[in-house]
Coordinates of C-alpha atoms in Angstrom, one line a residue:
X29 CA 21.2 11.4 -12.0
X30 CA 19.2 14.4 -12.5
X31 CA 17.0 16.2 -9.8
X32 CA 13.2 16.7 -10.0
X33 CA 12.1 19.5 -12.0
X34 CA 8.8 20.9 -11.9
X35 CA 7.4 21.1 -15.4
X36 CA 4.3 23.0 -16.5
X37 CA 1.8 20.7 -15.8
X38 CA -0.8 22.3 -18.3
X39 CA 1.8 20.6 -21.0
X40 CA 1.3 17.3 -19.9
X41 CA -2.0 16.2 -21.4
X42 CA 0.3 16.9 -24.9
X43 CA 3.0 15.0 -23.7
X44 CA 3.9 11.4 -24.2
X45 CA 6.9 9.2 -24.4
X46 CA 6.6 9.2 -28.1
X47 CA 5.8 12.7 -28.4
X48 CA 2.4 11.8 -29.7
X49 CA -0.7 13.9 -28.6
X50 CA -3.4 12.8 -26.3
X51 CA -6.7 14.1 -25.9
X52 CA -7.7 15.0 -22.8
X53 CA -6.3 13.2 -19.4
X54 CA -6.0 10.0 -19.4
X55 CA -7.8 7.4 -17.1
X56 CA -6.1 6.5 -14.0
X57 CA -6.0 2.8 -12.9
X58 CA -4.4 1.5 -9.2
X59 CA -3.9 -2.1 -8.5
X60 CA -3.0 -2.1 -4.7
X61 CA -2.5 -5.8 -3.4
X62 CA -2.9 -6.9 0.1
X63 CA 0.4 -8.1 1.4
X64 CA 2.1 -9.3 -1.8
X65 CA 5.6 -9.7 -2.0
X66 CA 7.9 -8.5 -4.4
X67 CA 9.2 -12.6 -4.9
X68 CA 5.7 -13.1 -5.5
X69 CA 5.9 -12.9 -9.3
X70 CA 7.6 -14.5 -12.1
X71 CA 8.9 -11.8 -13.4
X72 CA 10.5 -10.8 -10.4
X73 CA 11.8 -14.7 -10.6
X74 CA 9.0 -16.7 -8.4
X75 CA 9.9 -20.4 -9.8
X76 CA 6.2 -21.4 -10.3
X77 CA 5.6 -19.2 -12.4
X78 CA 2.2 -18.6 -12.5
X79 CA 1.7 -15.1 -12.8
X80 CA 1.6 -15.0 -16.8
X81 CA -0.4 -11.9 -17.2
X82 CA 1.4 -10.0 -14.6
X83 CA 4.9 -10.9 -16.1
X84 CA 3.1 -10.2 -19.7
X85 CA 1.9 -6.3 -18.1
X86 CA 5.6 -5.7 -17.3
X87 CA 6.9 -6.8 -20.3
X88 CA 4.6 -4.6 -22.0
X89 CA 5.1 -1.7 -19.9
X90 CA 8.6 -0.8 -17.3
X91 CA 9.6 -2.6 -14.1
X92 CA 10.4 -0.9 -10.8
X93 CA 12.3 -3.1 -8.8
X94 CA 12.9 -0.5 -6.5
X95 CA 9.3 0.9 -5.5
X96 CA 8.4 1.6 -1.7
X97 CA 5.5 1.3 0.8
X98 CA 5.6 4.4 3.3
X99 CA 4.7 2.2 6.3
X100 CA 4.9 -1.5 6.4
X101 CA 1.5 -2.3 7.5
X102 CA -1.6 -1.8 5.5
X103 CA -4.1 1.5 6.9
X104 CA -0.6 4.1 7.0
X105 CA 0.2 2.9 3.5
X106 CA -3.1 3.3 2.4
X107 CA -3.5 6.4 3.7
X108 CA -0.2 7.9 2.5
X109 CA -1.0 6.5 -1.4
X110 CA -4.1 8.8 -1.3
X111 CA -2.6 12.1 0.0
X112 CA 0.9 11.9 -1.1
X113 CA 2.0 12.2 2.5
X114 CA 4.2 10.3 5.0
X115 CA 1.6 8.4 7.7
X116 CA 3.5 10.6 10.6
X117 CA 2.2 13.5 8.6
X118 CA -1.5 12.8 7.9
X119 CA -2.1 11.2 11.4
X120 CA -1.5 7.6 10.6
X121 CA 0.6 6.7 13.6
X122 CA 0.6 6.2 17.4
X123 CA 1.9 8.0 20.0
X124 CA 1.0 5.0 22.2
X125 CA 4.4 3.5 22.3
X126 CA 7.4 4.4 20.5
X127 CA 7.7 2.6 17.2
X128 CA 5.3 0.9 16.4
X129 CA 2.5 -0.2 14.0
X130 CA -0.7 0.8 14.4
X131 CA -3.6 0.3 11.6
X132 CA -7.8 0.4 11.7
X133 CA -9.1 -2.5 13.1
X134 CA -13.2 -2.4 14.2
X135 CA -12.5 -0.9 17.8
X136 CA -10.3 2.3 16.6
X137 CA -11.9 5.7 16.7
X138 CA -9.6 7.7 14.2
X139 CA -9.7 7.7 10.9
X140 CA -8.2 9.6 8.1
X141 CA -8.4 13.5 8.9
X142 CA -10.7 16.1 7.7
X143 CA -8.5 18.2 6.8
X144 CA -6.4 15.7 4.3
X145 CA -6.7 16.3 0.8
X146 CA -7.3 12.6 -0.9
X147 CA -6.5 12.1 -5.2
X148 CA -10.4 11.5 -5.6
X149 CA -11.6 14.7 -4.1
X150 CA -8.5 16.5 -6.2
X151 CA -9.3 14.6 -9.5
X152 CA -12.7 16.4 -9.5
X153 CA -10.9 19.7 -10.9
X154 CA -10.1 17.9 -14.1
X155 CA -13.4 15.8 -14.3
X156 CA -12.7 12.3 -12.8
X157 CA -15.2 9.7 -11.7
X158 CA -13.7 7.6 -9.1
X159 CA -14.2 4.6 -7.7
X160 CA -12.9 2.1 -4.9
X161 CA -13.5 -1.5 -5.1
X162 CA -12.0 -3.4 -2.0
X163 CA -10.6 -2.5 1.1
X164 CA -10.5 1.0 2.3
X165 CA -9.1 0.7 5.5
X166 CA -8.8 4.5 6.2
X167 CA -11.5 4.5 8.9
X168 CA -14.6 2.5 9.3
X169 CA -17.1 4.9 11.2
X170 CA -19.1 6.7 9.2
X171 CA -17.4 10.5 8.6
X172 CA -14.0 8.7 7.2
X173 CA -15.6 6.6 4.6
X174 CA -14.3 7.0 1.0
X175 CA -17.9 8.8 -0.6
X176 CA -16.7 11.6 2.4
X177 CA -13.2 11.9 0.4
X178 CA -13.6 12.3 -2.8
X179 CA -14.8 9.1 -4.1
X180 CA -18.1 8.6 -6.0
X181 CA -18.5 5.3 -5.7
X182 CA -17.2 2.4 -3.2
X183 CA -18.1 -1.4 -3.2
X184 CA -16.0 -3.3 -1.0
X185 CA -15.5 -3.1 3.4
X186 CA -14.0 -0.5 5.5
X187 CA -11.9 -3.2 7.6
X188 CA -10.1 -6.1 6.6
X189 CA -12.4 -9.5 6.0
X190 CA -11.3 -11.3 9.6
X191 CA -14.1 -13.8 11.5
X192 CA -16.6 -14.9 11.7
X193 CA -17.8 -13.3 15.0
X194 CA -20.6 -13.9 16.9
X195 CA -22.2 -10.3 16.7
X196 CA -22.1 -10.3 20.2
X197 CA -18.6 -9.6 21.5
X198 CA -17.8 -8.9 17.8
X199 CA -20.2 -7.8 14.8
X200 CA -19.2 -9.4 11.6
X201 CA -17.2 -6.9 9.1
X202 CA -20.0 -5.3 6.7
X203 CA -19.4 -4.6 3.4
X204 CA -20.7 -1.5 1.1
X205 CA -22.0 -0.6 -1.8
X206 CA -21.3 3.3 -1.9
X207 CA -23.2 4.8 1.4
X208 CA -25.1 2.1 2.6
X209 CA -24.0 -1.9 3.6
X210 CA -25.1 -4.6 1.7
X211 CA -24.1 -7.1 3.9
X212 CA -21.4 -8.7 6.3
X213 CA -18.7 -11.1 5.0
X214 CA -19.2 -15.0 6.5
X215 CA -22.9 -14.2 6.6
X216 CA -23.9 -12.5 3.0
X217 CA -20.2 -13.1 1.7
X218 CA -19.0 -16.1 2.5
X219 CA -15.3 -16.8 3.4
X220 CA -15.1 -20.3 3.9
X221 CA -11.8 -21.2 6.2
X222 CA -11.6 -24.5 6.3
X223 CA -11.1 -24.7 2.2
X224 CA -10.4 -21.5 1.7
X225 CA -13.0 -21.1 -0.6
X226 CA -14.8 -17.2 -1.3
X227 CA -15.9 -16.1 -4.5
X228 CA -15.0 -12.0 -3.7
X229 CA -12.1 -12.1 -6.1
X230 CA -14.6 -12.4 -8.6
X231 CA -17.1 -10.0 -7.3
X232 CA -14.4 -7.1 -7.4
X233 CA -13.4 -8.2 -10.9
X234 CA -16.9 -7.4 -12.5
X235 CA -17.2 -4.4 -10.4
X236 CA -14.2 -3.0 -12.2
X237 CA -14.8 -4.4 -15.8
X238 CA -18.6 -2.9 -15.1
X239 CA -17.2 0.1 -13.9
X240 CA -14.4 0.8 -16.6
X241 CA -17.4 0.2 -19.3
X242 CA -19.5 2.5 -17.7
X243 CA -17.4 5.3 -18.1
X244 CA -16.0 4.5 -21.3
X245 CA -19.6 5.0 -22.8
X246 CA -20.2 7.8 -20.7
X247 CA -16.5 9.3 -22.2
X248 CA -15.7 11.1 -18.8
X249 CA -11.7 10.0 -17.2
X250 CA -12.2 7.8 -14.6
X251 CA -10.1 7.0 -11.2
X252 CA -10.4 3.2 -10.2
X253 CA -8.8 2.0 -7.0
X254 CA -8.6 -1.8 -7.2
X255 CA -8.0 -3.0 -3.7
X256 CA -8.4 -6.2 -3.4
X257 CA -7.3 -8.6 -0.5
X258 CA -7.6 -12.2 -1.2
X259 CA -3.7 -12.5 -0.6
X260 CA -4.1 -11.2 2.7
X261 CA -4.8 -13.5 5.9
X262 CA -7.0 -15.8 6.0
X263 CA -6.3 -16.2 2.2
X264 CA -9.2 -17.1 0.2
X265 CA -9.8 -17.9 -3.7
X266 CA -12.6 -19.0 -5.9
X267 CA -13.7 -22.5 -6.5
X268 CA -12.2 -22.4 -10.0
X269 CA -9.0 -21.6 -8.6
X270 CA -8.6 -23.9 -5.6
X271 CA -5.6 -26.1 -5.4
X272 CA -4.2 -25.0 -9.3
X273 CA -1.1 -23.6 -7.4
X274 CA 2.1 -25.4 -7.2
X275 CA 2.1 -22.8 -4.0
X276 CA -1.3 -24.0 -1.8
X277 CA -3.6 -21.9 -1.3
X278 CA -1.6 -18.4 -1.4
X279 CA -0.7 -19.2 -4.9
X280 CA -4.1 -20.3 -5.9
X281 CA -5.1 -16.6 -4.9
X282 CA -2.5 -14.8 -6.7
X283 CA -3.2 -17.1 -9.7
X284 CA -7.1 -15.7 -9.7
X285 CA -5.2 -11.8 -8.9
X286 CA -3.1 -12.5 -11.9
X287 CA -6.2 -13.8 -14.1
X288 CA -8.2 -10.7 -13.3
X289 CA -5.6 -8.4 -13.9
X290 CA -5.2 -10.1 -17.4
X291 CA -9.1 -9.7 -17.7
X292 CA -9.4 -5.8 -16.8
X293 CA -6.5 -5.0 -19.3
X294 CA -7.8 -7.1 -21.9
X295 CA -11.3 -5.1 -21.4
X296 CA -9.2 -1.7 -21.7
X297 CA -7.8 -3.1 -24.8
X298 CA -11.4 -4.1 -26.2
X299 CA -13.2 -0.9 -25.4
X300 CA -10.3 0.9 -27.2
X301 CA -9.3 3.1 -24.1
X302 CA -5.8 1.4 -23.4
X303 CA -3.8 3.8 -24.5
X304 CA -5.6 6.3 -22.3
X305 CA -4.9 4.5 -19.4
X306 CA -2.4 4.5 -17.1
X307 CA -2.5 1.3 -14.7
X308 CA -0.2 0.8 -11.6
X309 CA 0.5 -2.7 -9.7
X310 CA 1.7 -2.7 -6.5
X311 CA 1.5 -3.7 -2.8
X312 CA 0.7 -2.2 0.4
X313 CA 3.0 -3.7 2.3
X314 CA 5.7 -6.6 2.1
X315 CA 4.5 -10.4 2.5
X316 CA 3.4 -11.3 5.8
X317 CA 6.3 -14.2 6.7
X318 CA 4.1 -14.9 10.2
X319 CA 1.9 -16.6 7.8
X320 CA 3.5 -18.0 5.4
X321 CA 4.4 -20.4 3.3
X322 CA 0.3 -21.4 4.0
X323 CA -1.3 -18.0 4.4
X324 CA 1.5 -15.6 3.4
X325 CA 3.7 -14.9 0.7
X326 CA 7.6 -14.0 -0.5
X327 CA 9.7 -11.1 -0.3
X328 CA 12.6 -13.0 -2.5
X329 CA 16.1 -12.2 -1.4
X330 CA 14.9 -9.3 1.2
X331 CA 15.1 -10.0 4.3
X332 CA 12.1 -9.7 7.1
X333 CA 8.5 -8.8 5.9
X334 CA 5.2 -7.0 6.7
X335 CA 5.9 -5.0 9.6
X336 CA 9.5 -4.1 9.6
X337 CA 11.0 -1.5 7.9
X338 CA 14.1 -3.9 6.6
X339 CA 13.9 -4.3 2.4
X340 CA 11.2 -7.2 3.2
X341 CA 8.3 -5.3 4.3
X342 CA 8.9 -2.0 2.3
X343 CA 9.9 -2.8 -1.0
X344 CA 7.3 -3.5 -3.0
X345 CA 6.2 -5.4 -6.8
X346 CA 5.8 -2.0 -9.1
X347 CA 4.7 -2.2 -12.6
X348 CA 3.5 0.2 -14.4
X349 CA 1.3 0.0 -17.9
X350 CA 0.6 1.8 -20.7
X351 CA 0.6 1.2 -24.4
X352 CA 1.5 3.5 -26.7
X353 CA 3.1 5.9 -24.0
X354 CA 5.4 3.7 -21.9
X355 CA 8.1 2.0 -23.7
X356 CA 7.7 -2.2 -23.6
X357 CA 10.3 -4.2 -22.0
X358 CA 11.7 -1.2 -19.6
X359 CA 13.4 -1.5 -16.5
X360 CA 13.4 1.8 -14.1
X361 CA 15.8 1.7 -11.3
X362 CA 13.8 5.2 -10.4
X363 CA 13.8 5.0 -6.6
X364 CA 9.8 5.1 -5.8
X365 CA 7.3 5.1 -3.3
X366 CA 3.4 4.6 -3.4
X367 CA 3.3 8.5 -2.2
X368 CA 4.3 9.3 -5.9
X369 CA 1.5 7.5 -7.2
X370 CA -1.0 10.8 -5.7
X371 CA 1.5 12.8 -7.3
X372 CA 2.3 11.3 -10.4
X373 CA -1.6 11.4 -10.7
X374 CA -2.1 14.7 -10.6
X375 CA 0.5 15.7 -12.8
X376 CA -0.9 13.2 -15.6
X377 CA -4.8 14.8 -15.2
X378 CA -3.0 18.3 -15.5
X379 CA -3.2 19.2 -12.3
X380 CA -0.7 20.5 -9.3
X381 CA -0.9 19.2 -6.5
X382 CA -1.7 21.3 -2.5
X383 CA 0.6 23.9 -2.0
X384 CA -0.6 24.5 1.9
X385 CA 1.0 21.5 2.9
X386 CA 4.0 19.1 2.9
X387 CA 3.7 16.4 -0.2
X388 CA 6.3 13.7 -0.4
X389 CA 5.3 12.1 -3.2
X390 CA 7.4 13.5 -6.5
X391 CA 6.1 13.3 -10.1
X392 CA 7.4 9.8 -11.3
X393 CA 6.2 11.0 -15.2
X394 CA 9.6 12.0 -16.2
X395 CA 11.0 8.2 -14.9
X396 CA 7.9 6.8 -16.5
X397 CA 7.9 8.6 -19.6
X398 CA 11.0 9.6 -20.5
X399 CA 13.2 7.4 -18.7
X400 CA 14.9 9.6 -16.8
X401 CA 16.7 9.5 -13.5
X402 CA 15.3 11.3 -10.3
X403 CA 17.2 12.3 -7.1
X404 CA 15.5 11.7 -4.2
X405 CA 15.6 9.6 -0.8
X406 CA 13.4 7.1 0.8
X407 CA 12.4 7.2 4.1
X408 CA 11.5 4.6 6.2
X409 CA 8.8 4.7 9.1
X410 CA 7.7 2.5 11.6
X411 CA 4.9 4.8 13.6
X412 CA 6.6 7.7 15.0
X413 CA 10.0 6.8 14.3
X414 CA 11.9 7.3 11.4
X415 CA 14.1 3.8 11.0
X416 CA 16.0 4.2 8.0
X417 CA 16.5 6.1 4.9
X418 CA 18.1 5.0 1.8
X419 CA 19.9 7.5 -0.6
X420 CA 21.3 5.8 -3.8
X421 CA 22.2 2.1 -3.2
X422 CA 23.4 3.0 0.7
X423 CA 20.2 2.3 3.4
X424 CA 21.4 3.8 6.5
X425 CA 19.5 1.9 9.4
X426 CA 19.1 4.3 12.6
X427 CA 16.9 1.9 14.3
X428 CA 16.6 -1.5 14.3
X429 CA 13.8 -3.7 15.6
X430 CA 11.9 -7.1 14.4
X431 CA 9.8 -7.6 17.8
X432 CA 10.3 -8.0 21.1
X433 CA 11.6 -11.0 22.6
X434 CA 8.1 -11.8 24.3
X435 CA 6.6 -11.4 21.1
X436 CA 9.1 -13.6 19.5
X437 CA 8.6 -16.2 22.3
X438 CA 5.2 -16.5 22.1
X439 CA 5.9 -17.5 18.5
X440 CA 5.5 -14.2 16.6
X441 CA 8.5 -14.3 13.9
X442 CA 8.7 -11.2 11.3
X443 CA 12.2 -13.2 10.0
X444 CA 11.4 -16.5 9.8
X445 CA 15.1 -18.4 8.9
X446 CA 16.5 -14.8 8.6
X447 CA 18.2 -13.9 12.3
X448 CA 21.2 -11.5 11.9
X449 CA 23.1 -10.7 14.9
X450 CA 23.1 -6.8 15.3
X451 CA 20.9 -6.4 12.8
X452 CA 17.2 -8.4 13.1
X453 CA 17.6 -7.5 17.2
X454 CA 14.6 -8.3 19.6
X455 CA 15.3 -4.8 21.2
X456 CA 14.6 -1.5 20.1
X457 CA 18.0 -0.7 19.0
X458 CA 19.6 3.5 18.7
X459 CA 21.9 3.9 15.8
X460 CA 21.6 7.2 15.1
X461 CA 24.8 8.2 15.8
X462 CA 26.3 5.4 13.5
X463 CA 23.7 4.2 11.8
X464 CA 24.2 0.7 10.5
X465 CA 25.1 1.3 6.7
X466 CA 24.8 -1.3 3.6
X467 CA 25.1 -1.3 0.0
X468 CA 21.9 -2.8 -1.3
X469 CA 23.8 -3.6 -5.1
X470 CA 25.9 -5.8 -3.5
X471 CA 24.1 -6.9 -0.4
X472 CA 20.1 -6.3 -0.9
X473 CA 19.5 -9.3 2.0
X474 CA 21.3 -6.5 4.3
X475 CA 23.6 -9.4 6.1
X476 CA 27.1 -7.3 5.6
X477 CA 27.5 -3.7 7.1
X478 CA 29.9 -1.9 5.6
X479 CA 32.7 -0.8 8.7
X480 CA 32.6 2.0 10.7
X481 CA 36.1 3.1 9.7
X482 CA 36.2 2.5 6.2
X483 CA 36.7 5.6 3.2
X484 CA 33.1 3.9 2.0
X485 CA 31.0 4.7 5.1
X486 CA 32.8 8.5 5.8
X487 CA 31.7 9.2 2.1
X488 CA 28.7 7.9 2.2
X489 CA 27.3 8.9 5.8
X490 CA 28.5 12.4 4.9
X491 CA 26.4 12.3 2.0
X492 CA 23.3 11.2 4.1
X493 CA 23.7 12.7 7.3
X494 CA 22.3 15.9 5.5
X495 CA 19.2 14.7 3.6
X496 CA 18.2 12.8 7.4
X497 CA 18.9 16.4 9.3
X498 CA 16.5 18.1 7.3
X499 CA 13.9 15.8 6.6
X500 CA 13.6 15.9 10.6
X501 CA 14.1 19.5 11.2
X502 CA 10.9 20.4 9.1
X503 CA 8.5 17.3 10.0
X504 CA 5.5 18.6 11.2
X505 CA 3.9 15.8 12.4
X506 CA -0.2 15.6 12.2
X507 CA -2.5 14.8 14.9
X508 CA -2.1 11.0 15.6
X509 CA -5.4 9.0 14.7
X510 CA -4.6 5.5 16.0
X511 CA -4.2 5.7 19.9
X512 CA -7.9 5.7 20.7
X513 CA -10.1 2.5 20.4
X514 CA -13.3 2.0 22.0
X515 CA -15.5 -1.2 21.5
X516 CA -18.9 1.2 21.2
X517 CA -17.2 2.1 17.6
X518 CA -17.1 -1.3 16.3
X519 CA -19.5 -1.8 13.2
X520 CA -22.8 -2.5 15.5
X521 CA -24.8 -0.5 13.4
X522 CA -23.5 0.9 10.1
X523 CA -25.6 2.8 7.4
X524 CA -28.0 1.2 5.9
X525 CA -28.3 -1.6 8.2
X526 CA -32.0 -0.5 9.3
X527 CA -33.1 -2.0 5.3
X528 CA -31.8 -5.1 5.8
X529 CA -32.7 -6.4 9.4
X530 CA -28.6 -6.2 10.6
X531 CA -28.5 -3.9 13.1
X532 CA -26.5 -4.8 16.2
X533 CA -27.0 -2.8 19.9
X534 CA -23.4 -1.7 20.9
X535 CA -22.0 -1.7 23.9
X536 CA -21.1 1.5 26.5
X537 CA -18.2 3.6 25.4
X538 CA -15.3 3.0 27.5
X539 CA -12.3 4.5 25.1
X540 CA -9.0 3.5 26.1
X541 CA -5.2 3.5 24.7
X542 CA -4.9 1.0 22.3
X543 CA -2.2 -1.4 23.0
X544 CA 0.4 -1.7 19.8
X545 CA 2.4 -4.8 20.8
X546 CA 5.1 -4.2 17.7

């Protein structure tokens, strides 16, 4: 394997896998799903096959069955794909309690600092338009939303589409177009729960074919974040779609994902731009096994899901697309991590990325392009605690935790069928001294530690005992933005609601600790 070298990124608009010229960057293109699995795809050997289009994109393009979240729940993801930084380091943690999730529901007061640099506000230098369709997730109050970060233009809702409220206790999620709402889901955008029935699958798909047009005739590069959520609970998809999946309901909303993924790269294909496009799939997060089989999805052979940091809710479904420049039919076992994706970016539009602050994502272009192998770990985080790191084929556990028992009595269950003594534990578990070590070739369902006292741990332990040392003795950690909710911050009263009649009175501030249960 070959380390990471740092080419001359003025090169890079010259430079393809082929060797063939390009002119001018090329337009970037993120699909980031909502709690999708990596078992949730053929290709990734789901037996329904029903993601045709999906399986088609990888086959055209290269396959990275090893691609990471940074955080296994959905805002510190989020927030760590857009600056290229680990959660603990742009403020997307808690303090609260040790080790555990936090994210940005209505009643948090942080949001995504200042003082981080997003890919939007960078892709400016080179002469991006962007755009966010979906879920932003990265703060709902009005000084973290996206058109504050670098994004041009947003259609889609700060928070995550639960309800219906009663506007009372709880105001009804709005939704955006750019500054301003438009409305609030269940009363202009209707979720129906009972049949699972909502037609916003198909509202973000014409945003982005309308978008990708747009600039195509205006002949500028464009940035479009595709964050959609139907595959997140309560699951919803279209009436067209509804009860086609041999799955239920879940499947019937990754059946309309797969269709409208099929229907933006057809359109890229049609307006002739495909081969300046480079389009990512991923996840935020592993499936969400407290809802499933119904409302949640599969993490295949992994074990645990959305909110641990075992292979279940950190590994993630990674494609990546892009005719003419990425050879078809490739598999990359390049370890990767959505962090690389701000990177990897940058590096593609011809630009470096901040040098007054700590980036862990690494330029994945030579893995995408070229094929190569880099060097590098993967660290995993669950809030303030670094869990586990993996270096190779070796994951080195130096915490273990599912939930707690009250958690897991009350019928909470992050490993549903999955219990393995000493390893899923109930307890906050220390293993830093000898961390719990497996071999993810031979055992990816982590079930079989390798012992203490054999030649294989020594060796390998040795190898990773350094990488772990140094990653912690320069952290810095940022300011954390997720231990403060207050009710008074809920969306009462967000821009633009004057216009259309939906303004709510909010209650008195009374800002507490928010209370992280795992």
């Amino acid at each position: 394997m070959e380390r990471h070298l740092l080419l001359p990124l003025c090169l890079c608009w010259a430079l393809s896998a082929g060797g063939a010229e390009r002119s001018g960057p090329p337009n970037l293109l993120i699909l980031l799903m909502d709690d999708m699995g990596w078992g949730d795809l053929g290709v990734f050997g789901e037996p329904s096959k029903e993601t045709p289009n999906l399986d088609q994109m990888a086959s055209e393009g290269m396959l990275f069955p090893n691609f990471y979240t940074a955080n296994p729940l959905c805002s510190p993801s989020r927030a760590a794909l857009l600056t290229g930084r680990l959660p603990i380091r742009n403020g997307f943690y808690t303090t609260n309690a040790h080790a555990r999730n936090a994210y940005t529901p209505q009643e948090i007061v942080g949001g995504i600092p200042g003082s981080e640099l997003l890919l939007p506000e960078l892709l400016k230098k080179a002469g991006y338009v962007s755009k966010i369709i979906g879920k932003w997730h990265l703060g709902h109050r009005p000084q973290f939303h996206p058109l504050k970060h670098g994004f041009d233009e947003w259609f889609g809702s700060p928070n995550c589409h639960f309800g219906p409220y009663d506007n009372k206790a709880t105001p009804n999620i709005p939704v955006y177009r750019d500054r301003e709402m438009i409305g609030r889901y269940y009363e202009d955008f209707k979720i129906d729960l009972k049949t699972g029935e909502a037609n916003l699958t198909q509202i973000y798909l014409q945003e982005a074919l309308d978008f990708i047009s747009r600039q195509q005739s205006s002949q500028q590069p464009f940035f479009l974040y595709w964050a959609i959520d139907a595959t997140h609970a309560p699951v919803y998809a279209s009436k067209h779609f509804l009860g086609t999946s041999q799955r239920g309901l879940y499947g019937d909303a990754v059946r309309e994902i797969d269709d409208s993924i099929g229907k933006i790269l057809k359109s890229l294909q049609n307006l002739g731009i495909s081969e300046n496009t480079f389009v990512f799939f991923t996840s935020d997060n592993g499936a969400a096994l407290i809802s499933a089989p119904k409302q949640g999805g599969s993490n295949g052979r992994f074990l645990c899901g959305k909110q641990t940091t075992f292979e279940g809710g950190m590994r993630e479904p990674a494609i990546a697309w892009w005719p003419g420049q990425i050879p078809a039919g490739h598999v990359s076992h390049q370890l990767g991590n959505v962090m690389d994706l701000f990177t990897t970016s940058l590096s593609l539009a011809g630009l470096q990325p901040p040098c007054d602050r700590h980036i862990d994502g690494i330029d994945l272009s030579p893995a995408i392009l070229q094929g190569k192998l880099i060097d590098r770990p993967i660290f995993y985080y669950r809030g303030n605690e670094m869990m586990a790191v993996r270096l190779g084929l070796y994951k080195a556990h130096y915490w273990t935790w599912s939930n707690s028992w009250e958690q897991f009595s009350q019928g909470v269950d992050f490993c549903p069928g999955q219990n393995i003594s000493g390893v899923t534990t109930h307890t906050q578990e220390e293993h830093t001294k000898l961390p719990l070590l497996f071999h993810l070739g031979r055992d990816p369902g982590e079930k079989y530690p390798i012992s203490f006292s054999s030649s294989e741990y020594q060796k390998v332990m040795e190898q990773i005992f350094p990488q772990v040392q140094l990653h912690k003795e320069t952290m810095v950690p940022g300011e954390p933005q997720l231990n403060v909710c207050d009710k008074a911050v809920m969306n009462w009263a967000p821009p633009g609601c004057e216009k259309l009649g939906k303004c709510l009175e909010p209650p008195k501030s009374d800002p507490k600790k928010c209370f992280w249960p795992h």
